[in-house]
Coordinates of C-alpha atoms and ligand atoms in Angstrom, one line a residue:
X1 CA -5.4 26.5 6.5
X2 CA -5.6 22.5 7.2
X3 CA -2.3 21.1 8.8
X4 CA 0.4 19.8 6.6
X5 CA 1.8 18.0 9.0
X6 CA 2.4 13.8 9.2
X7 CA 0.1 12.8 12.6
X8 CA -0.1 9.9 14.6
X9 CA -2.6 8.0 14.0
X10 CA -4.3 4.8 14.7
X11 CA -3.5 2.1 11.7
X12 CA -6.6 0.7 10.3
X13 CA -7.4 -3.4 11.3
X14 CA -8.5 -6.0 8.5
X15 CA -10.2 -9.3 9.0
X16 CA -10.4 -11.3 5.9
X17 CA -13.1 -15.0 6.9
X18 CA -12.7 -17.6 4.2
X19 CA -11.7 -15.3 1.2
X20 CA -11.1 -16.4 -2.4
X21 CA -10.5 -15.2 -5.7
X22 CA -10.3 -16.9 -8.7
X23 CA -9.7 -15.8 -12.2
X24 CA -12.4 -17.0 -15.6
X25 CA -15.0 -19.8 -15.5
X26 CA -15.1 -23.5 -15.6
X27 CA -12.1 -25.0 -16.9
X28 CA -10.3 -22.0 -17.3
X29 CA -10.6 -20.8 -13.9
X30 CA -7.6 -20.1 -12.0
X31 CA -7.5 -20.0 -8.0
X32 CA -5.4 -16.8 -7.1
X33 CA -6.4 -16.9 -3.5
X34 CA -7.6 -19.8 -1.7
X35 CA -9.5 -19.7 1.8
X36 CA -7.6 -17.0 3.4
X37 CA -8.9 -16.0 6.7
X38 CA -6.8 -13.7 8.7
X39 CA -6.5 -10.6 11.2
X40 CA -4.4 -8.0 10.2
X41 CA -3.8 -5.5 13.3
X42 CA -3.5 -1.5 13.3
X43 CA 0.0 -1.3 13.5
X44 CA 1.2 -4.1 12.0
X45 CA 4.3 -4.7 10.2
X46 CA 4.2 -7.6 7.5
X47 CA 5.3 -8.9 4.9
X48 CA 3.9 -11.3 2.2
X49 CA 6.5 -13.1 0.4
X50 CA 5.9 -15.9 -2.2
X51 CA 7.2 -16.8 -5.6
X52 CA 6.2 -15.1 -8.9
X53 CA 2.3 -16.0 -9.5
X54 CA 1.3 -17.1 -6.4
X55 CA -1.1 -14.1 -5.1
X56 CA 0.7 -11.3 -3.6
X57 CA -0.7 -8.5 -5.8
X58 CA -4.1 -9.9 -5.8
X59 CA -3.7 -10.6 -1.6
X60 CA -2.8 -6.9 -2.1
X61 CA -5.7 -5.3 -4.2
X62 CA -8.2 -7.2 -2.3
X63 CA -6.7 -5.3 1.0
X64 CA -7.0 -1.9 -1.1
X65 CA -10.3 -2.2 -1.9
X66 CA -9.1 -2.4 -5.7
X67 CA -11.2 -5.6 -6.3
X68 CA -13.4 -7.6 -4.7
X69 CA -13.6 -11.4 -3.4
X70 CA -14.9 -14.0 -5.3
X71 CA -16.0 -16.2 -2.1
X72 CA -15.8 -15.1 1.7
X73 CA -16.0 -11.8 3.6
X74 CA -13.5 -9.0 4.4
X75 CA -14.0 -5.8 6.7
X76 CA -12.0 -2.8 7.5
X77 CA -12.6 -1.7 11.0
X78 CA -15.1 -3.5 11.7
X79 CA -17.4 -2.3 8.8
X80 CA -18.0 -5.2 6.1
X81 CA -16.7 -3.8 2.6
X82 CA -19.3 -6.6 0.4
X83 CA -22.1 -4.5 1.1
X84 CA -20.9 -1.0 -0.2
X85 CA -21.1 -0.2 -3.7
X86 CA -18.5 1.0 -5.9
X87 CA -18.4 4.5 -5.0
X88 CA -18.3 4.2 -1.3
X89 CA -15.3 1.4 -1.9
X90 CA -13.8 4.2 -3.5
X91 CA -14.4 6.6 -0.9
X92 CA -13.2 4.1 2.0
X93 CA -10.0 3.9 0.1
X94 CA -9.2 7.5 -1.0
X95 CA -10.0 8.4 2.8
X96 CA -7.7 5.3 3.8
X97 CA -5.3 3.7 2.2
X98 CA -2.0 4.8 0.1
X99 CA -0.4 2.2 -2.1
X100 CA 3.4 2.5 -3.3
X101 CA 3.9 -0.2 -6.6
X102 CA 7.1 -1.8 -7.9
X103 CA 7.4 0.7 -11.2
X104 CA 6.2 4.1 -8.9
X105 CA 2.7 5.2 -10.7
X106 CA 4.2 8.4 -11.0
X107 CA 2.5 11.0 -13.5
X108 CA 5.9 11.7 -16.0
X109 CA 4.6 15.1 -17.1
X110 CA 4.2 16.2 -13.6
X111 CA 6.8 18.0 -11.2
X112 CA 7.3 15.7 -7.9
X113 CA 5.3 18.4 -5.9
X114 CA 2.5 17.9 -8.8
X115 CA 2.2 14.0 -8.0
X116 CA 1.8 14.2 -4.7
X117 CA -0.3 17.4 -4.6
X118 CA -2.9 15.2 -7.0
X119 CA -4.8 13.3 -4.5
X120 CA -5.1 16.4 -2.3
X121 CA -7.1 17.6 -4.9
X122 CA -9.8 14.8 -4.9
X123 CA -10.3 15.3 -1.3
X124 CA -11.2 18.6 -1.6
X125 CA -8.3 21.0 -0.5
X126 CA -7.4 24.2 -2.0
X127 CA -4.5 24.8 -4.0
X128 CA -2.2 26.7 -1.5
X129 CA -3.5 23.9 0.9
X130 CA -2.1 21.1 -1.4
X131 CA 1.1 22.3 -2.6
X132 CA 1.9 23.3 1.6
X133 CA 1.2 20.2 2.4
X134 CA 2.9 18.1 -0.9
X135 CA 6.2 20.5 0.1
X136 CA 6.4 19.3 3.7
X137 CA 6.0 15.4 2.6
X138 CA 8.8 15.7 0.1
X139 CA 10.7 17.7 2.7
X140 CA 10.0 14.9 5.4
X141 CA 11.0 12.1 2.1
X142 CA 14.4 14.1 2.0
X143 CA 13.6 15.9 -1.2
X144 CA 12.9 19.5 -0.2
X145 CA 15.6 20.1 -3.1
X146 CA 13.9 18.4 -6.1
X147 CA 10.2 19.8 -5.8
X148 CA 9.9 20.8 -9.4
X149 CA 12.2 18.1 -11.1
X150 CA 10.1 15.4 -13.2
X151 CA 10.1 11.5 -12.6
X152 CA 12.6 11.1 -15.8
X153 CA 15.0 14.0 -14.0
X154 CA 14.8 11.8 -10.4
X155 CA 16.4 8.4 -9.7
X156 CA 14.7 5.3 -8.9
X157 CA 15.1 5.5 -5.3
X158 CA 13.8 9.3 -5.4
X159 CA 10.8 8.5 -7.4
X160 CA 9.9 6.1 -4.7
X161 CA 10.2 8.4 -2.3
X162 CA 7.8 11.2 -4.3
X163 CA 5.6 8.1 -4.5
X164 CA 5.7 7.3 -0.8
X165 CA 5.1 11.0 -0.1
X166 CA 2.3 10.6 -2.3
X167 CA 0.6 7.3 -0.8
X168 CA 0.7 9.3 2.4
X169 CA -0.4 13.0 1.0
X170 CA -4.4 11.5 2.6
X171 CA -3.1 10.8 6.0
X172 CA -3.8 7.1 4.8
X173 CA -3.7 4.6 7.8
X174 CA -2.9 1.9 5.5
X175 CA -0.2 1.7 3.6
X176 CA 0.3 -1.1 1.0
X177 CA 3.4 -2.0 -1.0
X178 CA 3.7 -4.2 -3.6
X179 CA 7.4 -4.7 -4.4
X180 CA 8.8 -1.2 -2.9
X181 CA 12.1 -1.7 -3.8
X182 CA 11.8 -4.4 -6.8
X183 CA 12.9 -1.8 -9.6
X184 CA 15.8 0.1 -7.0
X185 CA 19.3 -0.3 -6.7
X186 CA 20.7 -1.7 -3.3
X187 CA 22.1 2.0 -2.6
X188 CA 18.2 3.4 -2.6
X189 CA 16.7 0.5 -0.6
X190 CA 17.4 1.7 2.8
X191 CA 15.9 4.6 2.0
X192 CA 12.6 3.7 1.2
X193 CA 12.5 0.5 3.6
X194 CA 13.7 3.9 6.3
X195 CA 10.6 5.7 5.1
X196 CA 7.8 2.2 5.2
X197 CA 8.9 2.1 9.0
X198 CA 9.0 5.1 10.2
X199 CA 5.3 5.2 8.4
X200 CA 4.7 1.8 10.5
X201 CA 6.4 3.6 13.6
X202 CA 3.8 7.0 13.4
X203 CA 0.7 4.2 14.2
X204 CA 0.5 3.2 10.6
X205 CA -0.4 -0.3 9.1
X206 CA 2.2 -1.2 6.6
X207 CA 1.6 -4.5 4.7
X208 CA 5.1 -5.1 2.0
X209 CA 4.8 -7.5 -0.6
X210 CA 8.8 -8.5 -1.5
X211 CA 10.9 -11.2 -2.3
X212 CA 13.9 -9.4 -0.5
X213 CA 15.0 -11.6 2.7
X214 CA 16.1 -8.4 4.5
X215 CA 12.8 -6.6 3.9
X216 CA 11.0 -9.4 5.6
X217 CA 13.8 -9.7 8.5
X218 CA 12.8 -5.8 9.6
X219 CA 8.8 -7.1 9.7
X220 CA 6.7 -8.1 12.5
X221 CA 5.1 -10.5 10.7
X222 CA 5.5 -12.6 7.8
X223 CA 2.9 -14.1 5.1
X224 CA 4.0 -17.1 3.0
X225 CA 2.3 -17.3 -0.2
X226 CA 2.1 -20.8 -2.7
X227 CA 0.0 -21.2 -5.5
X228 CA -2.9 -18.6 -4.0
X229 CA -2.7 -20.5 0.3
X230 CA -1.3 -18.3 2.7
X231 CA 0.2 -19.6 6.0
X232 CA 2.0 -17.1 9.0
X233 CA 5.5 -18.0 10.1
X234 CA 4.6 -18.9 13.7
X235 CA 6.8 -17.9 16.8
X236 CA 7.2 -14.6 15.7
X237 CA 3.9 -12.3 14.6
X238 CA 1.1 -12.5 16.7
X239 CA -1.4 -15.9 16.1
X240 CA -4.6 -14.9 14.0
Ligands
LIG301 P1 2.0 -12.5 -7.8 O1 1.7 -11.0 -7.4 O2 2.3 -13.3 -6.6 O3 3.0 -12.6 -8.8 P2 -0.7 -12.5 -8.8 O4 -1.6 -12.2 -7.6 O5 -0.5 -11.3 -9.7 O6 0.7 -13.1 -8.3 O7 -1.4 -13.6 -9.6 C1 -1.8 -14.9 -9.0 C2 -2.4 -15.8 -10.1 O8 -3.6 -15.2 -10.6 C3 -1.5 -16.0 -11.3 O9 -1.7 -17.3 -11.7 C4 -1.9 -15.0 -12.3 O10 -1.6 -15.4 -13.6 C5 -3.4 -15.0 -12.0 N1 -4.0 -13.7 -12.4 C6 -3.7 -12.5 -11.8 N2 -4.5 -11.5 -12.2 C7 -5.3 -12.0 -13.2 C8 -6.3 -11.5 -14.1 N3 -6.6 -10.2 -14.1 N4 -6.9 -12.4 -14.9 C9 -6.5 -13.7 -14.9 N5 -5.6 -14.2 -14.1 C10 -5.0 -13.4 -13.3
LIG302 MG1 2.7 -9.3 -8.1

């Protein structure tokens, strides 16, 4: 029987060296990212922040291996991600990385303990491995008590949670959040921004995309975003 349990673990580092991204050809061609070079370090805390259109989801998929650069170079630990193909990309980031969205990703048909069960099952474990395990992370998300309730029979900040218990069902070393608490009402924040750093305080990387001040105020460092540059508040994260 594997472990269930959460364990420490070392947080994964990113370099990014002169990365772009741009959107269509020619005269149509939009600049999402411009030039971003940057060190993201295993245990970071940060936040991007910017106004709507100005890169953070596509800053974000880059990071998740969900897309690729147009220009420049990115690596995780060390290992340059432009020369693996599509399947070991996806590999990388099954083994690696769990990503928690604005609107929760969550399967409606499905029982909490189902969702977050699921990517057990692409890694390989058994079934009375999976569902041990999915019951301990909705246990450790506060919701030993509403295993088998579906998404539509959960509040906002609940499904969050199932979807945080989820993102870290791999023993992902990267966590990525685009808008955790965009769709929740202020009651559930603290909850989920709770869970993101006690994920951050277990040796995780935690990179949150939000437009909420107070989200930003808990992080170690802050991004900027504006039209697709990024610059680093400096005098408080570490310099790049
Ligand atoms: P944010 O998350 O900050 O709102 P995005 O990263 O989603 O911003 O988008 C940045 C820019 O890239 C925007 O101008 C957006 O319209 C454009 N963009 C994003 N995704 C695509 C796409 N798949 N095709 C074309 N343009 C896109
Ligand atoms: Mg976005």
């Amino acid at each position: 029987m594997r472990d269930a349990t959460i364990r420490m673990a070392r947080g994964v580092r990113l370099d990014l060296v002169h990365v772009s991204r741009w959107y269509g050809e020619g005269q149509a061609r939009i600049a999402a990212l411009r030039d971003v070079s940057l060190v993201i370090h295993p245990g970071d805390l940060m936040a991007v922040v910017g106004p709507s259109g100005s890169g953070k989801s596509t800053l974000l998929q880059l990071l998740g291996l969900l897309d690729r650069s147009s220009e420049g170079a990115m690596s995780v630990d060390g290992r340059e991600v432009g020369g693996l193909d599509d399947r070991a990309l996806t590999r990388l980031r099954l083994e690696t990385i769990g990503f928690v969205f604005q609107r929760f990703h969550l399967l409606m048909g499905q029982t909490a303990i189902e969702n977050v069960a699921l990517p057990l099952e692409a890694a390989g474990w058994s079934v009375g491995e999976r569902y041990a395990r999915a019951a301990y992370l909705l246990d450790q998300v506060g919701l030993a008590h509403r295993m088998l309730a579906t998404p539509s029979q959960l509040s906002g900040g609940q499904r969050q949670r199932v979807a945080i218990a989820r993102a870290i069902a791999n023993d992902a070393r990267l966590i990525l959040a685009d808008e955790p608490t965009g769709a929740l009402h202020s009651e559930d924040k603290a909850g989920v921004v709770a869970l993101l750093q006690a994920m951050h305080a277990s040796g995780k990387t935690v990179v949150i995309v939000t437009h909420d001040e107070q989200i930003a105020a808990i992080c170690d460092r802050r991004l900027d975003i504006r039209d697709g540059l990024v610059t680093e508040a400096t005098g408080r994260g570490r310099a790049t």
